[in-house]
Amino acid sequence: MIAKVFMLVIFFGVMIAIGLYCRKHATDVNGFVLGGRSVGPWLTAFAYGTSYFSAVVFIGYAGQFGWKYGIAASWIGLGNAVIGSLLAWVVLGRRTRVMSQHLDSATMPEFFGKRFDSPALKICASVIVFIFLIPYTASLYNGLSRLFGMAFNIDFKLCIVIMAVLTGIYVIAGGYMATAINDFIQGCVMLVGICAVIAAVLNMNGGLMAALDGLARVEDATVSTTPGVFNSFLGPDPLNLLGVVILTSLGTWGLPQMVQKFYAIKNENQIRKGAVISTFFALVVSGGCYFLGGFGRLFSDQIDIAADGYDAVIPTMLSGLPDLLIGLVVILVLSASMSTLSSLVIASSSTLTIDVIKGHIIKKMDEKKQLVCIRMLIVVFIAISVVIAIVQYTNNVTFIAQLMGVSWGALAGAFLAPFLYGLYWKKTTRLSVWVSFIFGAGIMVLNMFVRSAFPVFLQSPINCGAFAMLAGLVIVPVVSLTSPKQDDAQITQIFSCYDKTTQVRRSQSLGND
């Protein structure tokens, strides 16, 4: 216990020290929210990856989908690496960085407002961000409850208050730069931790081949009568597995806290490096989490899913590990959760300040007032999410994967299509963005309250969220082709940022001579 507490004290001490050190980078809004648009590839890539994966993935999704799909759950991790990381950087990275700077936008709602010349769109997007990031943030805390109960036997409420306060300190002090540096350290912990945990769990079951053999012998007639289905290539339910892959992979393309990482890229070289680094990070961390969760049924004699839920799977698998390794796991999950939490609170507070309060509620708002407002809203946002997390945990409202599914589905369903088309297609119209916002957020709200009215496949928040994203990719071009176009001169000026000539090295272009 002394060793585990000592590891936590060191971890928290380093996080706060970095926050205080980075105060010099947080003296204006651009520095606080975007790190001055000069963050290096390693910091940006790790910030992207650690914001991507949290306790929701490690405790909630890995446990639930590993139990449902067996070793085939590893496909989710592969999808996160290829679609959610590599393709996101390749498709969105450069164009997001160029157009966001050209439009002088620091947030996704501000991008929508300036790209489509609509302050109302900006405010609507801000409201969607604030509302739907809260359940996601609450789910981060709940992912720690069982783990801390197993490792320290302390009250869950105390755990989330400590985590919230410490995260708030370093984010309020150092802003995005403190978050990026801490994300790098936390990401290193996650890389080492997940590898160590997988090795230990497999060793507990006689090694990789013995564990796979044991998984092949697991039978569950309520899921499938096929022998060895939990050790198969696609698992017992490929269609629902595909829904999870789409939501957790393609969904990152429309999440404000993820896309905002591209705003801070320094130059072209860093995009290439960042794409490789973040893909590797996702492959190890996400792939490792779901691979680990795939062996959950080997512990079925210790887990009562009906009574304890899927969130008990991973903590039960880890309960037999040595104390020092459990301490590492606790820091791993804390790292994943705190890095995501810091990203969420910066995205939400900066969005409300820049896109709603500035110019609308407070007409004249200088840099100093904006910084004060952002910092105050960080405190408010963290406090609200803590209260919701405690209420949700106490009343057992729902489990982690549902909270994340609703949040991701609403945000990505509303934003992914208009943001992607807005970067690439000049004919994207204001009305198509409104329709996407209403459809994406609306269908997830309906799914929460009248779920039984949906077709069976879409009653799952995860499948419904994946459907919302894919539907948006069809809705936006269809509506754009049948609705009034934006002013040609305005569109030409917006897309002129891509036409500027930049000298590059011969490795990138042979030139014309």
Coordinates of C-alpha atoms in Angstrom, one line a residue:
M1 CA 0.0 0.0 0.0
I2 CA 2.9 2.4 0.8
A3 CA 4.4 1.7 -2.6
K4 CA 1.2 2.4 -4.4
V5 CA 0.5 5.6 -2.5
F6 CA 4.1 6.7 -3.1
M7 CA 3.7 6.1 -6.9
L8 CA 0.5 8.2 -6.9
V9 CA 2.1 11.1 -4.9
I10 CA 5.0 11.2 -7.4
F11 CA 2.6 11.1 -10.4
F12 CA 0.4 13.9 -9.1
G13 CA 3.4 16.0 -8.1
V14 CA 4.9 15.9 -11.6
M15 CA 1.6 16.8 -13.1
I16 CA 1.2 19.9 -11.0
A17 CA 4.8 21.0 -11.3
I18 CA 4.4 20.9 -15.1
G19 CA 1.3 22.9 -14.9
L20 CA 3.0 25.6 -12.9
Y21 CA 6.1 25.6 -15.2
C22 CA 3.9 26.2 -18.3
R23 CA 2.2 29.3 -16.9
K24 CA 4.5 31.4 -19.2
H25 CA 2.8 29.8 -22.3
A26 CA -0.7 30.6 -21.0
T27 CA -0.6 34.4 -21.0
D28 CA -3.1 34.9 -23.8
V29 CA -6.0 33.0 -25.4
N30 CA -4.0 31.6 -28.3
G31 CA -1.3 30.3 -25.9
F32 CA -3.8 29.0 -23.3
V33 CA -6.1 27.2 -25.9
L34 CA -3.7 26.2 -28.7
G35 CA -0.2 26.5 -27.2
G36 CA 0.6 29.3 -29.6
R37 CA 0.1 26.9 -32.6
S38 CA 3.7 25.8 -32.1
V39 CA 3.4 22.4 -30.4
G40 CA 5.8 19.7 -31.6
P41 CA 4.9 16.4 -33.3
W42 CA 5.5 14.2 -30.3
L43 CA 3.5 16.3 -27.9
T44 CA 0.7 16.8 -30.4
A45 CA 0.5 13.1 -31.3
F46 CA 0.5 12.0 -27.7
A47 CA -2.0 14.7 -26.8
Y48 CA -4.2 13.2 -29.6
G49 CA -3.8 9.7 -28.4
T50 CA -4.2 10.3 -24.7
S51 CA -7.3 12.4 -25.4
Y52 CA -8.6 9.5 -27.5
F53 CA -8.2 6.7 -24.9
S54 CA -9.4 7.0 -21.3
A55 CA -10.8 4.8 -18.5
V56 CA -13.9 4.5 -20.7
V57 CA -11.9 2.4 -23.1
F58 CA -9.7 0.5 -20.6
I59 CA -12.4 -0.3 -18.1
G60 CA -15.7 0.1 -19.9
Y61 CA -15.3 -0.7 -23.6
A62 CA -12.4 -3.3 -23.3
G63 CA -14.4 -5.2 -20.6
Q64 CA -17.8 -5.1 -22.4
F65 CA -16.7 -5.8 -25.9
G66 CA -14.0 -8.2 -25.0
W67 CA -16.7 -10.2 -23.1
K68 CA -19.1 -10.0 -26.0
Y69 CA -16.8 -10.6 -29.0
G70 CA -13.8 -12.4 -27.5
I71 CA -10.4 -11.9 -29.2
A72 CA -12.2 -10.4 -32.2
A73 CA -12.6 -7.2 -30.1
S74 CA -9.0 -6.5 -31.2
W75 CA -10.5 -5.3 -34.5
I76 CA -11.7 -2.2 -32.6
G77 CA -8.2 -1.3 -31.7
L78 CA -7.0 -1.8 -35.2
G79 CA -9.8 0.4 -36.5
N80 CA -8.9 3.1 -33.9
A81 CA -5.3 3.0 -35.1
V82 CA -6.0 3.1 -38.9
I83 CA -9.2 5.1 -39.2
G84 CA -9.3 7.1 -35.9
S85 CA -5.6 8.0 -36.0
L86 CA -3.7 7.6 -39.3
L87 CA -6.5 8.6 -41.7
A88 CA -7.7 11.4 -39.3
W89 CA -4.2 12.9 -39.5
V90 CA -3.9 12.4 -43.2
V91 CA -7.3 13.6 -44.2
L92 CA -8.0 16.3 -41.6
G93 CA -4.6 17.4 -40.2
R94 CA -3.2 19.7 -42.8
R95 CA -6.4 21.3 -44.1
T96 CA -7.7 21.9 -40.5
R97 CA -4.5 23.6 -39.6
V98 CA -4.5 25.8 -42.7
M99 CA -8.1 26.8 -42.8
S100 CA -8.5 27.3 -39.0
Q101 CA -5.6 29.7 -39.0
H102 CA -6.9 31.5 -42.1
L103 CA -10.3 32.0 -40.5
D104 CA -8.6 32.8 -37.2
S105 CA -10.7 30.2 -35.4
A106 CA -9.6 28.5 -32.1
T107 CA -12.5 26.2 -31.7
M108 CA -14.7 23.9 -33.8
P109 CA -17.9 26.0 -33.3
E110 CA -15.9 29.2 -34.2
F111 CA -14.9 27.4 -37.4
F112 CA -18.5 26.6 -38.3
G113 CA -19.5 30.2 -37.6
K114 CA -16.8 31.7 -39.8
R115 CA -16.7 29.0 -42.5
F116 CA -20.5 29.3 -43.1
D117 CA -20.9 33.0 -42.1
S118 CA -23.4 32.2 -39.3
P119 CA -23.1 33.3 -35.7
A120 CA -26.2 31.2 -34.9
L121 CA -24.4 28.1 -36.1
K122 CA -21.5 28.9 -33.8
I123 CA -23.7 29.3 -30.8
C124 CA -25.7 26.1 -31.6
A125 CA -22.5 24.1 -32.0
S126 CA -21.2 25.5 -28.7
V127 CA -24.4 24.4 -26.9
I128 CA -24.1 20.9 -28.4
V129 CA -20.4 20.7 -27.3
F130 CA -21.2 21.7 -23.7
I131 CA -24.2 19.5 -23.3
F132 CA -22.7 16.3 -24.7
L133 CA -19.2 16.5 -23.3
I134 CA -20.6 16.4 -19.8
P135 CA -21.8 12.7 -19.9
Y136 CA -18.5 11.7 -21.5
T137 CA -16.6 13.5 -18.7
A138 CA -18.8 11.9 -16.0
S139 CA -18.0 8.5 -17.6
L140 CA -14.2 9.1 -17.1
Y141 CA -14.7 9.3 -13.3
N142 CA -16.9 6.2 -13.1
G143 CA -14.2 4.2 -15.0
L144 CA -12.0 4.6 -11.9
S145 CA -14.5 3.5 -9.2
R146 CA -14.0 -0.2 -9.3
L147 CA -10.3 0.0 -9.9
F148 CA -9.7 2.3 -6.9
G149 CA -11.9 0.2 -4.8
M150 CA -9.9 -2.9 -5.6
A151 CA -6.4 -1.2 -5.2
F152 CA -7.0 1.1 -2.3
N153 CA -10.4 0.3 -0.8
I154 CA -11.2 4.1 -0.7
D155 CA -14.5 5.8 -1.2
F156 CA -15.3 6.6 -4.9
K157 CA -16.4 10.1 -4.1
L158 CA -13.1 11.0 -2.6
C159 CA -11.3 9.5 -5.6
I160 CA -13.1 11.6 -8.2
V161 CA -12.8 14.8 -6.1
I162 CA -9.0 14.3 -5.8
M163 CA -8.7 13.6 -9.6
A164 CA -10.8 16.6 -10.5
V165 CA -9.0 19.0 -8.3
L166 CA -5.5 18.0 -9.4
T167 CA -6.5 18.0 -13.1
G168 CA -8.1 21.4 -12.6
I169 CA -4.9 22.8 -11.0
Y170 CA -2.5 22.0 -13.9
V171 CA -5.0 22.8 -16.6
I172 CA -5.9 26.2 -15.1
A173 CA -2.3 27.0 -14.5
G174 CA -0.6 26.0 -17.7
G175 CA -3.4 25.6 -20.3
Y176 CA -2.9 23.6 -23.5
M177 CA 0.9 23.4 -23.2
A178 CA 0.7 21.9 -19.7
T179 CA -1.9 19.5 -20.9
A180 CA 0.3 18.5 -23.9
I181 CA 3.4 17.9 -21.8
N182 CA 1.5 16.0 -19.2
D183 CA -0.2 14.0 -22.0
F184 CA 3.2 13.0 -23.3
I185 CA 4.3 11.7 -19.8
Q186 CA 0.9 10.1 -19.3
G187 CA 1.1 8.5 -22.7
C188 CA 4.5 6.9 -21.9
V189 CA 2.9 5.5 -18.7
M190 CA 0.1 4.1 -20.8
L191 CA 2.4 2.4 -23.3
V192 CA 4.5 0.7 -20.7
G193 CA 1.5 -0.1 -18.5
I194 CA -0.6 -1.8 -21.1
C195 CA 2.3 -4.0 -22.3
A196 CA 3.1 -5.0 -18.7
V197 CA -0.5 -5.8 -17.9
I198 CA -1.1 -7.9 -21.0
A199 CA 2.1 -9.9 -20.3
A200 CA 1.1 -10.5 -16.6
V201 CA -2.5 -11.5 -17.4
L202 CA -1.4 -13.9 -20.1
N203 CA 1.3 -15.4 -17.8
M204 CA -1.5 -16.0 -15.2
N205 CA -3.2 -18.1 -17.8
G206 CA -0.2 -20.1 -18.9
G207 CA 1.0 -17.9 -21.7
L208 CA -0.5 -16.7 -25.0
M209 CA -1.2 -20.1 -26.6
A210 CA -2.7 -21.6 -23.5
A211 CA -4.9 -18.5 -23.0
L212 CA -6.1 -18.7 -26.6
D213 CA -6.8 -22.4 -26.2
G214 CA -8.7 -21.7 -23.0
L215 CA -10.7 -19.1 -24.8
A216 CA -11.6 -21.5 -27.6
R217 CA -13.1 -23.9 -25.0
V218 CA -15.5 -21.2 -23.6
E219 CA -19.1 -21.9 -24.4
D220 CA -22.1 -19.6 -24.0
A221 CA -25.3 -20.9 -25.7
T222 CA -27.0 -17.5 -25.1
V223 CA -24.5 -15.9 -27.5
S224 CA -23.6 -18.6 -30.0
T225 CA -23.6 -22.4 -30.4
T226 CA -20.5 -22.3 -32.6
P227 CA -17.5 -24.0 -30.9
G228 CA -14.6 -21.7 -30.3
V229 CA -16.5 -18.6 -31.3
F230 CA -14.8 -16.3 -28.8
N231 CA -11.4 -17.3 -30.3
S232 CA -12.6 -16.7 -33.9
F233 CA -11.6 -14.1 -36.5
L234 CA -14.8 -12.1 -36.4
G235 CA -16.4 -13.3 -33.2
P236 CA -20.0 -14.1 -32.5
D237 CA -21.6 -10.9 -33.8
P238 CA -19.7 -9.2 -36.6
L239 CA -22.4 -6.7 -37.5
N240 CA -22.5 -5.1 -34.0
L241 CA -18.7 -5.3 -33.8
L242 CA -18.6 -3.2 -37.0
G243 CA -20.9 -0.6 -35.3
V244 CA -18.4 -0.3 -32.4
V245 CA -15.5 0.1 -34.9
I246 CA -17.2 2.9 -36.8
L247 CA -18.3 4.8 -33.7
T248 CA -14.9 4.6 -31.9
S249 CA -12.8 5.1 -35.0
L250 CA -14.6 7.4 -37.4
G251 CA -16.1 9.3 -34.5
T252 CA -12.8 11.1 -33.7
W253 CA -13.2 13.0 -36.9
G254 CA -16.0 15.0 -35.5
L255 CA -15.1 15.4 -31.8
P256 CA -14.1 18.9 -30.9
Q257 CA -11.4 17.9 -28.3
M258 CA -9.7 15.7 -30.9
V259 CA -9.9 18.0 -34.0
Q260 CA -8.7 20.9 -31.9
K261 CA -5.3 19.1 -31.7
F262 CA -4.8 19.8 -35.4
Y263 CA -5.2 23.5 -34.8
A264 CA -1.9 23.6 -32.8
I265 CA 0.4 21.8 -35.4
K266 CA 3.5 23.8 -36.2
N267 CA 4.4 22.7 -39.7
E268 CA 4.1 20.1 -42.5
N269 CA 6.9 17.9 -41.2
Q270 CA 5.1 17.6 -37.9
I271 CA 1.9 16.3 -39.6
R272 CA 3.8 13.3 -41.1
K273 CA 5.6 12.5 -37.8
G274 CA 2.4 13.0 -35.8
A275 CA 0.5 10.7 -38.0
V276 CA 3.0 7.9 -37.5
I277 CA 3.4 8.4 -33.8
S278 CA -0.3 8.7 -33.0
T279 CA -1.0 5.5 -35.1
F280 CA 1.6 3.6 -33.2
F281 CA 0.3 4.9 -29.9
A282 CA -3.3 3.8 -30.8
L283 CA -2.1 0.4 -32.0
V284 CA -0.4 -0.4 -28.7
V285 CA -2.8 1.3 -26.3
S286 CA -6.2 0.7 -27.9
G287 CA -5.2 -2.6 -29.6
G288 CA -3.7 -3.8 -26.3
C289 CA -6.8 -2.8 -24.3
Y290 CA -9.2 -4.7 -26.5
F291 CA -6.8 -7.6 -26.9
L292 CA -6.6 -7.8 -23.1
G293 CA -10.4 -7.6 -22.8
G294 CA -10.8 -10.4 -25.2
F295 CA -9.6 -12.8 -22.5
G296 CA -12.2 -11.7 -20.0
R297 CA -14.2 -14.9 -20.2
L298 CA -11.3 -16.9 -18.8
F299 CA -12.3 -15.2 -15.5
S300 CA -16.0 -16.0 -15.9
D301 CA -16.0 -18.0 -12.7
Q302 CA -15.1 -14.8 -10.8
I303 CA -17.5 -12.4 -12.6
D304 CA -21.3 -12.1 -12.3
I305 CA -22.2 -9.9 -15.3
A306 CA -25.9 -9.8 -14.3
A307 CA -25.1 -8.4 -10.9
D308 CA -21.9 -6.4 -11.4
G309 CA -22.1 -5.4 -15.1
Y310 CA -19.3 -5.3 -17.7
D311 CA -17.3 -2.7 -15.8
A312 CA -16.3 -5.5 -13.4
V313 CA -14.5 -7.5 -16.1
I314 CA -11.1 -5.7 -16.3
P315 CA -10.8 -5.0 -12.5
T316 CA -11.4 -8.7 -11.8
M317 CA -8.8 -9.7 -14.4
L318 CA -6.3 -7.4 -12.7
S319 CA -7.1 -8.2 -9.1
G320 CA -4.6 -11.1 -8.9
L321 CA -1.6 -9.0 -10.1
P322 CA 1.3 -8.1 -7.8
D323 CA 0.8 -4.9 -5.8
L324 CA 3.4 -2.9 -7.7
L325 CA 1.8 -3.8 -11.0
I326 CA -1.6 -2.9 -9.7
G327 CA -0.1 0.5 -8.7
L328 CA 1.2 0.9 -12.3
V329 CA -2.3 0.0 -13.6
V330 CA -3.9 2.6 -11.4
I331 CA -1.5 5.2 -12.7
L332 CA -2.2 4.0 -16.2
V333 CA -5.9 4.5 -15.9
L334 CA -5.4 7.8 -14.1
S335 CA -3.2 8.9 -16.9
A336 CA -5.7 8.0 -19.5
S337 CA -8.6 9.6 -17.6
M338 CA -6.8 12.8 -16.6
S339 CA -5.4 13.5 -20.1
T340 CA -8.9 13.1 -21.6
L341 CA -10.5 15.1 -18.9
S342 CA -8.0 18.0 -19.4
S343 CA -8.7 18.0 -23.1
L344 CA -12.5 18.0 -22.6
V345 CA -12.5 20.8 -20.1
I346 CA -10.3 23.0 -22.3
A347 CA -12.5 22.3 -25.3
S348 CA -15.7 23.0 -23.5
S349 CA -14.6 26.1 -21.5
S350 CA -12.9 27.8 -24.5
T351 CA -15.9 27.1 -26.7
L352 CA -18.3 28.7 -24.3
T353 CA -16.0 31.7 -23.8
I354 CA -15.0 32.4 -27.3
D355 CA -18.1 31.4 -29.1
V356 CA -21.0 32.3 -26.8
I357 CA -19.9 34.8 -24.1
K358 CA -17.5 36.9 -26.1
G359 CA -19.4 39.3 -28.3
H360 CA -22.8 38.1 -27.3
I361 CA -23.2 38.2 -23.5
I362 CA -20.2 40.4 -23.0
K363 CA -19.8 42.8 -25.9
K364 CA -16.2 43.9 -25.2
M365 CA -14.0 41.2 -23.9
D366 CA -10.2 41.6 -24.0
E367 CA -7.6 38.8 -23.7
K368 CA -7.3 39.1 -19.9
K369 CA -11.1 38.8 -19.4
Q370 CA -11.3 35.9 -21.8
L371 CA -8.6 34.0 -19.9
V372 CA -10.3 34.6 -16.6
C373 CA -13.6 33.4 -18.0
I374 CA -12.0 30.3 -19.5
R375 CA -10.4 29.4 -16.2
M376 CA -13.6 30.0 -14.3
L377 CA -15.6 27.8 -16.7
I378 CA -13.0 25.0 -16.3
V379 CA -13.9 25.0 -12.6
V380 CA -17.6 25.0 -13.4
F381 CA -17.4 22.3 -16.0
I382 CA -15.3 20.0 -13.7
A383 CA -17.7 20.6 -10.8
I384 CA -20.8 19.7 -12.9
S385 CA -19.2 16.6 -14.2
V386 CA -18.2 15.5 -10.7
V387 CA -21.8 15.9 -9.4
I388 CA -23.2 14.0 -12.4
A389 CA -20.7 11.2 -11.9
I390 CA -21.5 10.9 -8.2
V391 CA -25.3 10.9 -8.9
Q392 CA -24.8 8.4 -11.7
Y393 CA -22.6 6.1 -9.6
T394 CA -24.9 6.3 -6.6
N395 CA -28.1 5.5 -8.5
N396 CA -26.5 3.2 -11.0
V397 CA -28.2 5.1 -13.9
T398 CA -26.2 3.4 -16.7
F399 CA -22.8 2.0 -17.4
I400 CA -19.7 3.5 -19.0
A401 CA -20.1 2.4 -22.6
Q402 CA -23.6 3.9 -22.8
L403 CA -22.5 7.3 -21.6
M404 CA -19.7 7.4 -24.1
G405 CA -21.8 6.1 -26.9
V406 CA -24.4 8.8 -26.4
S407 CA -21.8 11.6 -26.2
W408 CA -19.7 10.4 -29.1
G409 CA -22.7 9.7 -31.2
A410 CA -24.3 13.1 -30.7
L411 CA -21.1 15.1 -31.2
A412 CA -19.7 13.2 -34.2
G413 CA -23.1 12.7 -35.7
A414 CA -23.7 16.4 -35.6
F415 CA -20.2 17.7 -36.5
L416 CA -18.3 15.1 -38.6
A417 CA -20.0 15.5 -42.0
P418 CA -20.2 19.3 -42.0
F419 CA -16.7 19.7 -40.8
L420 CA -15.2 17.3 -43.3
Y421 CA -17.2 18.7 -46.3
G422 CA -16.5 22.2 -45.0
L423 CA -12.8 21.7 -45.4
Y424 CA -12.9 20.1 -48.8
W425 CA -16.1 21.0 -50.7
K426 CA -16.9 24.6 -51.7
K427 CA -20.6 23.8 -52.3
T428 CA -21.4 22.8 -48.7
T429 CA -24.2 25.0 -47.6
R430 CA -25.3 26.6 -44.3
L431 CA -28.7 24.7 -44.3
S432 CA -26.9 21.3 -44.7
V433 CA -24.9 22.1 -41.5
W434 CA -28.1 22.9 -39.6
V435 CA -29.8 19.7 -40.8
S436 CA -26.7 17.7 -39.7
F437 CA -26.7 19.3 -36.3
I438 CA -30.4 18.7 -35.7
F439 CA -30.3 15.1 -37.0
G440 CA -27.1 14.0 -35.2
A441 CA -27.9 15.4 -31.8
G442 CA -31.6 14.8 -32.2
I443 CA -31.4 11.1 -32.9
M444 CA -29.2 10.5 -29.9
V445 CA -31.5 12.4 -27.6
L446 CA -34.4 10.3 -28.9
N447 CA -32.4 7.2 -28.4
M448 CA -31.9 8.1 -24.8
F449 CA -35.6 8.7 -24.0
V450 CA -37.6 6.5 -26.4
R451 CA -35.0 3.8 -27.2
S452 CA -37.7 1.1 -27.5
A453 CA -39.2 2.9 -30.5
F454 CA -36.1 2.4 -32.5
P455 CA -35.4 -0.7 -34.7
V456 CA -33.6 -3.4 -32.7
F457 CA -30.2 -2.8 -34.2
L458 CA -30.4 1.0 -33.5
Q459 CA -31.5 0.6 -29.9
S460 CA -27.9 0.4 -28.9
P461 CA -26.4 3.9 -28.4
I462 CA -23.3 2.7 -30.1
N463 CA -25.0 1.5 -33.2
C464 CA -27.2 4.6 -33.2
G465 CA -24.2 6.9 -33.0
A466 CA -22.4 5.0 -35.9
F467 CA -25.6 5.4 -37.9
A468 CA -25.8 9.1 -37.2
M469 CA -22.3 9.7 -38.4
L470 CA -22.7 7.7 -41.6
A471 CA -26.1 9.3 -42.3
G472 CA -24.6 12.8 -41.9
L473 CA -22.1 11.9 -44.7
V474 CA -25.1 11.5 -47.0
I475 CA -27.4 14.2 -45.6
V476 CA -24.9 17.1 -46.0
P477 CA -24.2 16.7 -49.8
V478 CA -27.9 15.9 -50.6
V479 CA -29.1 19.0 -48.7
S480 CA -26.2 21.1 -50.1
L481 CA -27.2 20.3 -53.7
T482 CA -30.8 21.4 -53.1
S483 CA -30.3 24.5 -50.9
P484 CA -29.1 28.1 -51.5
K485 CA -25.3 28.4 -52.0
Q486 CA -22.9 30.6 -50.1
D487 CA -21.7 33.8 -51.8
D488 CA -19.1 32.9 -54.4
A489 CA -16.7 35.7 -53.5
Q490 CA -16.9 34.7 -49.9
I491 CA -16.2 31.0 -50.7
T492 CA -13.3 32.0 -53.0
Q493 CA -11.7 34.1 -50.1
I494 CA -12.2 31.2 -47.6
F495 CA -10.5 28.6 -49.8
S496 CA -7.8 30.9 -51.0
C497 CA -5.7 29.7 -48.0
Y498 CA -5.1 26.4 -49.9
D499 CA -3.8 28.2 -53.0
K500 CA -0.8 30.0 -51.4
T501 CA 2.6 28.8 -52.7
T502 CA 5.0 27.2 -50.2
Q503 CA 8.5 26.2 -51.0
V504 CA 9.2 22.6 -50.2
R505 CA 12.1 20.2 -50.3
R506 CA 12.9 18.0 -53.3
S507 CA 11.8 14.9 -51.4
Q508 CA 8.3 16.4 -51.5
S509 CA 8.3 17.9 -55.0
L510 CA 10.6 17.8 -58.1
G511 CA 9.5 21.2 -59.2
N512 CA 9.1 22.4 -62.8
D513 CA 12.7 23.1 -63.9

